[in-house]
CSV table of C-alpha atoms in Angstrom, one decimal:
chain,number,residue,atom,x,y,z
A,248,MET,CA,-160.9,41.5,-125.4
A,249,GLU,CA,-161.1,38.6,-123.0
A,250,LYS,CA,-163.2,38.7,-119.9
A,251,ILE,CA,-161.5,38.4,-116.4
A,252,LYS,CA,-163.0,35.5,-114.6
A,253,ASP,CA,-165.5,36.5,-111.6
A,254,SER,CA,-163.1,34.3,-109.5
A,255,GLU,CA,-160.3,36.7,-110.2
A,256,LEU,CA,-161.7,40.2,-109.9
A,257,ILE,CA,-164.0,39.9,-106.9
A,258,LEU,CA,-166.7,42.4,-106.5
A,259,ASN,CA,-169.1,43.3,-103.5
A,260,PRO,CA,-172.8,43.4,-104.0
A,261,ASP,CA,-172.5,47.3,-104.4
A,262,GLY,CA,-170.1,46.7,-107.2
A,263,SER,CA,-167.2,47.9,-105.2
A,264,VAL,CA,-163.8,46.1,-105.5
A,265,TYR,CA,-163.5,43.2,-102.7
A,266,HIS,CA,-161.3,44.3,-100.2
A,267,LEU,CA,-160.8,48.2,-100.5
A,268,ASN,CA,-164.6,48.3,-100.6
A,269,LEU,CA,-164.0,51.3,-103.3
A,270,LYS,CA,-165.6,52.0,-106.7
A,271,PRO,CA,-163.5,53.7,-109.6
A,272,GLU,CA,-165.3,57.3,-108.7
A,273,ASN,CA,-164.2,56.9,-105.0
A,274,ILE,CA,-160.2,57.5,-105.7
A,275,ALA,CA,-158.2,60.3,-107.0
A,276,ASN,CA,-155.3,60.2,-109.2
A,277,ASP,CA,-152.8,61.3,-106.6
A,278,ILE,CA,-152.6,58.6,-103.7
A,279,ILE,CA,-151.0,58.6,-100.3
A,280,PHE,CA,-150.1,55.1,-98.8
A,281,VAL,CA,-150.0,55.0,-94.9
A,282,GLY,CA,-149.6,51.7,-92.7
A,283,ASP,CA,-151.6,52.7,-89.9
A,284,GLN,CA,-155.4,53.2,-90.1
A,285,ASP,CA,-155.2,56.1,-87.4
A,286,ARG,CA,-152.9,58.1,-89.8
A,287,VAL,CA,-155.4,58.6,-92.7
A,288,GLU,CA,-157.1,61.1,-90.6
A,289,SER,CA,-153.7,62.5,-89.3
A,290,ILE,CA,-153.4,63.6,-93.2
A,291,THR,CA,-157.1,64.6,-94.1
A,292,LYS,CA,-157.2,66.7,-91.1
A,293,TYR,CA,-155.0,68.9,-93.1
A,294,PHE,CA,-157.7,68.9,-96.3
A,295,ASP,CA,-160.1,71.5,-97.2
A,296,SER,CA,-162.7,69.0,-97.3
A,297,VAL,CA,-163.3,65.2,-97.4
A,298,GLU,CA,-165.7,63.9,-99.9
A,299,PHE,CA,-165.6,60.0,-99.6
A,300,SER,CA,-164.7,57.8,-96.5
A,301,THR,CA,-164.9,53.9,-96.1
A,302,HIS,CA,-163.4,51.5,-94.1
A,303,LYS,CA,-163.1,47.6,-94.4
A,304,ARG,CA,-160.8,45.3,-92.5
A,305,GLU,CA,-157.1,47.4,-92.4
A,306,PHE,CA,-158.2,49.3,-95.4
A,307,LYS,CA,-159.2,52.8,-94.6
A,308,THR,CA,-159.9,55.1,-97.4
A,309,GLN,CA,-160.7,59.0,-97.5
A,310,THR,CA,-160.8,61.2,-100.5
A,311,GLY,CA,-160.9,64.8,-100.6
A,312,THR,CA,-159.3,68.1,-101.5
A,313,TYR,CA,-155.8,69.7,-100.2
A,314,LYS,CA,-155.5,73.4,-101.4
A,315,GLY,CA,-157.8,72.4,-104.2
A,316,LYS,CA,-155.9,69.1,-105.4
A,317,ARG,CA,-157.7,66.2,-105.2
A,318,LEU,CA,-155.9,63.6,-103.1
A,319,THR,CA,-157.0,60.0,-101.6
A,320,VAL,CA,-155.2,58.3,-98.5
A,321,ILE,CA,-155.4,54.7,-98.1
A,322,SER,CA,-154.1,52.7,-95.0
A,323,THR,CA,-152.8,49.5,-96.5
A,324,GLY,CA,-151.8,47.7,-93.2
A,325,ILE,CA,-148.3,46.1,-92.6
A,326,GLY,CA,-146.5,44.2,-94.9
A,327,PRO,CA,-145.8,43.0,-98.5
A,328,ASP,CA,-148.8,40.8,-98.6
A,329,ASN,CA,-151.1,43.7,-98.0
A,330,ILE,CA,-149.2,45.9,-100.8
A,331,ASP,CA,-150.4,43.0,-103.3
A,332,ILE,CA,-153.9,43.5,-102.5
A,333,VAL,CA,-154.0,47.3,-102.3
A,334,LEU,CA,-152.0,48.0,-105.7
A,335,ASN,CA,-153.8,45.3,-107.4
A,336,GLU,CA,-157.2,46.4,-106.6
A,337,LEU,CA,-156.2,50.2,-107.0
A,338,ASP,CA,-155.2,49.2,-110.7
A,339,ALA,CA,-158.2,47.4,-111.2
A,340,LEU,CA,-160.4,50.5,-110.4
A,341,VAL,CA,-158.8,52.7,-112.9
A,342,ASN,CA,-157.8,50.2,-115.5
A,343,ILE,CA,-160.4,47.6,-115.8
A,344,ASP,CA,-164.1,48.2,-116.8
A,345,PHE,CA,-166.3,46.4,-113.9
A,346,THR,CA,-169.2,46.1,-116.3
A,347,THR,CA,-167.6,44.1,-118.7
A,348,LYS,CA,-164.7,42.9,-116.7
A,349,THR,CA,-162.0,43.5,-119.5
A,350,VAL,CA,-159.0,45.8,-119.4
A,351,LYS,CA,-159.5,49.1,-120.8
A,352,PRO,CA,-158.0,50.1,-124.0
A,353,ASN,CA,-156.4,53.2,-122.5
A,354,LEU,CA,-154.5,52.8,-119.5
A,355,THR,CA,-154.4,55.3,-116.5
A,356,SER,CA,-151.1,55.8,-114.4
A,357,LEU,CA,-151.5,56.7,-110.6
A,358,ASN,CA,-149.1,58.7,-108.6
A,359,ILE,CA,-148.5,56.8,-105.4
A,360,VAL,CA,-146.6,58.2,-102.3
A,361,ARG,CA,-145.8,56.1,-99.3
A,362,VAL,CA,-145.8,58.1,-95.8
A,363,GLY,CA,-144.3,55.8,-93.4
A,364,THR,CA,-142.2,55.1,-90.5
A,365,SER,CA,-138.9,53.3,-90.5
A,366,GLY,CA,-135.6,52.5,-88.6
A,367,SER,CA,-132.2,54.0,-89.7
A,368,LEU,CA,-129.3,51.6,-90.4
A,369,GLN,CA,-126.8,54.4,-90.3
A,370,ALA,CA,-125.7,56.2,-87.1
A,371,ASP,CA,-125.2,59.4,-89.4
A,372,ILE,CA,-129.2,59.2,-90.4
A,373,PRO,CA,-130.6,60.1,-86.8
A,374,VAL,CA,-134.1,59.9,-85.3
A,375,ASP,CA,-136.4,62.6,-86.4
A,376,SER,CA,-135.1,62.6,-89.9
A,377,LEU,CA,-136.9,62.3,-93.0
A,378,LEU,CA,-135.5,60.0,-95.9
A,379,MET,CA,-136.4,59.3,-99.4
A,380,SER,CA,-136.0,55.7,-100.8
A,381,ALA,CA,-134.0,56.1,-104.3
A,382,PHE,CA,-134.1,52.1,-104.3
A,383,ALA,CA,-135.8,49.4,-102.3
A,384,ILE,CA,-134.5,45.6,-102.0
A,385,GLY,CA,-137.2,43.0,-101.1
A,386,THR,CA,-136.3,40.5,-99.0
A,387,ASP,CA,-139.8,39.0,-98.6
A,388,ASN,CA,-140.5,37.0,-101.9
A,389,MET,CA,-144.1,38.4,-102.6
A,390,LEU,CA,-143.1,40.1,-105.9
A,391,ARG,CA,-141.1,36.6,-106.8
A,392,SER,CA,-144.9,35.7,-107.9
A,393,TYR,CA,-144.6,37.9,-110.9
A,394,SER,CA,-142.2,38.1,-113.8
A,395,LEU,CA,-139.8,40.9,-112.9
A,396,ALA,CA,-137.1,40.9,-115.2
A,397,ASP,CA,-138.2,44.1,-116.9
A,398,VAL,CA,-138.6,46.1,-113.9
A,399,THR,CA,-135.5,45.1,-111.5
A,400,ASN,CA,-131.7,46.1,-111.1
A,401,GLN,CA,-130.0,43.1,-111.2
A,402,SER,CA,-126.8,44.8,-110.8
A,403,ILE,CA,-127.6,45.8,-107.2
A,404,GLU,CA,-129.4,42.4,-106.7
A,405,LYS,CA,-126.2,40.6,-107.5
A,406,ALA,CA,-123.8,42.9,-105.4
A,407,PHE,CA,-126.5,42.5,-102.2
A,408,VAL,CA,-126.5,38.9,-102.3
A,409,ALA,CA,-122.8,38.7,-102.8
A,410,HIS,CA,-122.2,41.3,-100.0
A,411,THR,CA,-124.5,39.4,-97.4
A,412,ASN,CA,-123.7,35.9,-98.7
A,413,TRP,CA,-127.4,35.7,-98.7
A,414,ASP,CA,-129.0,32.3,-97.9
A,415,LEU,CA,-131.0,31.7,-101.2
A,416,SER,CA,-133.1,29.1,-99.4
A,417,LYS,CA,-135.2,32.1,-98.3
A,418,GLY,CA,-135.5,33.5,-101.6
A,419,LEU,CA,-133.6,35.6,-104.2
A,420,PRO,CA,-133.9,39.2,-103.2
A,421,TYR,CA,-135.0,41.9,-105.8
A,422,VAL,CA,-134.5,45.6,-106.2
A,423,VAL,CA,-136.8,48.1,-107.9
A,424,SER,CA,-136.0,51.9,-107.9
A,425,ALA,CA,-138.4,54.6,-107.3
A,426,ASP,CA,-140.2,56.7,-109.9
A,427,ASN,CA,-137.2,59.1,-111.2
A,428,ASP,CA,-140.1,62.2,-111.8
A,429,LEU,CA,-141.1,61.8,-108.2
A,430,VAL,CA,-137.5,61.5,-106.9
A,431,LYS,CA,-136.9,64.8,-108.6
A,432,LYS,CA,-140.5,66.5,-107.3
A,433,PHE,CA,-139.8,65.4,-103.6
A,434,LYS,CA,-135.8,65.8,-103.7
A,435,SER,CA,-134.6,68.2,-101.0
A,436,ASP,CA,-131.7,69.3,-98.7
A,437,THR,CA,-133.4,68.4,-95.7
A,438,VAL,CA,-134.2,64.7,-96.8
A,439,PHE,CA,-131.8,61.8,-96.8
A,440,GLU,CA,-131.5,59.6,-99.8
A,441,GLY,CA,-130.7,55.8,-99.6
A,442,ILE,CA,-131.7,52.3,-100.1
A,443,THR,CA,-134.4,50.8,-98.2
A,444,VAL,CA,-134.7,47.0,-97.5
A,445,THR,CA,-138.3,45.8,-97.0
A,446,ALA,CA,-138.6,42.9,-94.7
A,447,GLY,CA,-141.6,40.4,-94.6
A,448,GLY,CA,-141.6,40.5,-90.9
A,449,PHE,CA,-140.9,43.0,-87.9
A,450,TYR,CA,-138.7,40.7,-85.7
A,451,GLY,CA,-136.7,37.9,-87.2
A,452,ALA,CA,-136.9,39.1,-90.6
A,453,GLN,CA,-135.5,42.4,-89.2
A,454,GLY,CA,-132.6,41.0,-86.9
A,455,ARG,CA,-134.9,41.7,-83.7
A,456,VAL,CA,-134.1,38.9,-81.1
A,457,LEU,CA,-136.4,38.0,-78.3
A,458,ARG,CA,-136.5,34.1,-77.6
A,459,LEU,CA,-135.8,33.0,-80.8
A,460,LYS,CA,-132.4,32.4,-82.4
A,461,LEU,CA,-131.8,34.1,-85.8
A,462,ASN,CA,-130.8,32.1,-89.1
A,463,ASP,CA,-128.0,34.4,-89.5
A,464,GLU,CA,-127.0,36.4,-86.7
A,465,LEU,CA,-124.6,38.8,-88.7
A,466,LEU,CA,-127.2,39.7,-91.3
A,467,ASN,CA,-127.7,43.1,-89.9
A,468,ASP,CA,-124.2,44.2,-89.7
A,469,LYS,CA,-124.1,42.9,-93.6
A,470,ILE,CA,-126.9,44.9,-94.6
A,471,ASP,CA,-125.5,48.1,-92.8
A,472,SER,CA,-122.5,48.0,-94.6
A,473,PHE,CA,-124.2,47.6,-98.0
A,474,GLU,CA,-123.2,50.4,-100.4
A,475,PHE,CA,-123.9,50.5,-104.1
A,476,ASP,CA,-122.8,53.8,-106.4
A,477,GLY,CA,-122.5,55.9,-103.5
A,478,LEU,CA,-125.9,55.2,-102.0
A,479,LYS,CA,-126.0,52.9,-98.7
A,480,ALA,CA,-128.6,50.7,-97.3
A,481,THR,CA,-130.1,53.5,-95.1
A,482,ASN,CA,-133.4,51.7,-93.5
A,483,LEU,CA,-135.7,48.8,-92.7
A,484,GLU,CA,-139.4,48.7,-93.3
A,485,MET,CA,-142.1,46.3,-94.6
A,486,GLU,CA,-143.7,47.8,-97.7
A,487,THR,CA,-141.4,50.0,-100.0
A,488,ALA,CA,-140.0,47.3,-102.3
A,489,ALA,CA,-143.3,45.8,-102.9
A,490,ILE,CA,-145.0,49.0,-103.8
A,491,TYR,CA,-142.2,49.9,-106.1
A,492,GLY,CA,-142.0,46.6,-108.0
A,493,LEU,CA,-146.0,46.3,-108.5
A,494,SER,CA,-146.2,49.9,-109.6
A,495,LYS,CA,-143.6,49.7,-112.0
A,496,LEU,CA,-145.3,46.3,-113.3
A,497,LEU,CA,-148.7,47.9,-113.6
A,498,GLY,CA,-147.3,51.3,-114.9
A,499,HIS,CA,-147.7,53.6,-111.8
A,500,LYS,CA,-145.6,56.0,-110.4
A,501,ALA,CA,-144.4,55.2,-106.9
A,502,LEU,CA,-142.0,57.1,-104.0
A,503,SER,CA,-141.4,56.2,-100.4
A,504,LEU,CA,-141.1,58.7,-97.7
A,505,ASN,CA,-140.0,57.6,-94.4
A,506,ALA,CA,-140.2,59.2,-90.8
A,507,ILE,CA,-137.1,58.1,-89.1
A,508,VAL,CA,-138.5,57.1,-85.7
A,509,ALA,CA,-135.5,54.5,-84.6
A,510,ASN,CA,-131.9,54.2,-85.1
A,511,ARG,CA,-130.8,50.7,-85.0
A,512,LYS,CA,-126.9,51.7,-85.0
A,513,ASN,CA,-127.4,53.8,-82.0
A,514,GLY,CA,-130.1,51.9,-80.3
A,515,THR,CA,-132.2,54.9,-80.0
A,516,PHE,CA,-135.8,56.0,-80.6
A,517,SER,CA,-137.8,59.2,-81.1
A,518,ALA,CA,-139.0,61.0,-77.9
A,519,ASP,CA,-141.8,62.4,-79.6
A,520,PRO,CA,-142.3,60.1,-83.2
A,521,TYR,CA,-145.8,61.7,-83.8
A,522,LYS,CA,-144.1,65.1,-84.1
A,523,THR,CA,-141.6,63.5,-87.1
A,524,ILE,CA,-144.6,61.8,-88.6
A,525,ASP,CA,-146.5,64.9,-88.8
A,526,GLU,CA,-143.6,66.9,-90.0
A,527,LEU,CA,-143.3,64.1,-92.8
A,528,ILE,CA,-147.3,64.6,-93.3
A,529,ARG,CA,-146.9,68.1,-94.2
A,530,PHE,CA,-143.5,67.8,-96.4
A,531,ALA,CA,-145.2,65.3,-98.6
A,532,LEU,CA,-148.5,67.3,-99.0
A,533,ASN,CA,-146.8,70.5,-100.0
A,534,LYS,CA,-144.6,68.6,-102.2
A,535,ILE,CA,-147.5,66.8,-104.0
A,536,ILE,CA,-149.5,70.3,-105.2
A,537,GLU,CA,-146.1,71.8,-106.3
């Protein structure tokens, strides 16, 4: 087995992986992603106990048990670039021998559930609702660094590019589905389902105007009206497509759950977003242990 170069897999002096500051024994097989560091303890406050905690840069991790099940919660920070770090290092923790720096002969598949906030693109998906991302459209280009042909839905990609008259100078969008097993596990009559659009930024990339003119002032309207096989483009956020793409490439299972705190169509924002986020947290925890 070929050894991975030290420059490619960087370890800290204590043997932990470079950015996450974690060793293999520090994480569970079931992992919850959050963007915000403060949301880690909003989840682990419900745990029976916390056995491990570490914090480096924007990456805060706590591992413990919830109703007897071992879980890890990690803050990823904002954006697809951070997801590239988090998922590659998590995979290294379970699938690379840090002593020999070689890939293990038997690979481990992690279960990853994102618990995040998002803005709805549809008038009939109101603030304070919960949404599950069946598919994610990445407009960020990060995942194009990898060979994607085996994991993307090219039919949706082509339909999205045609519908939006996408400016290909910005790169070709990619589309990846959630893990089917996790979709079935988390499906609920109280949770909306749709296509999530992942942007590489919060302002211009999501059609927000402060002082700068947009490249395509009609892009949000085009995205809002996109539909494929009965699923609409339902929400905008900044991580889901990267999570889905890297998870499939690396052999992990992933699902993104969204607390809808804004409605871009109606121009509304939740009066109590923390209550909605807490509802999503409790929903996710109880589904994970089923």
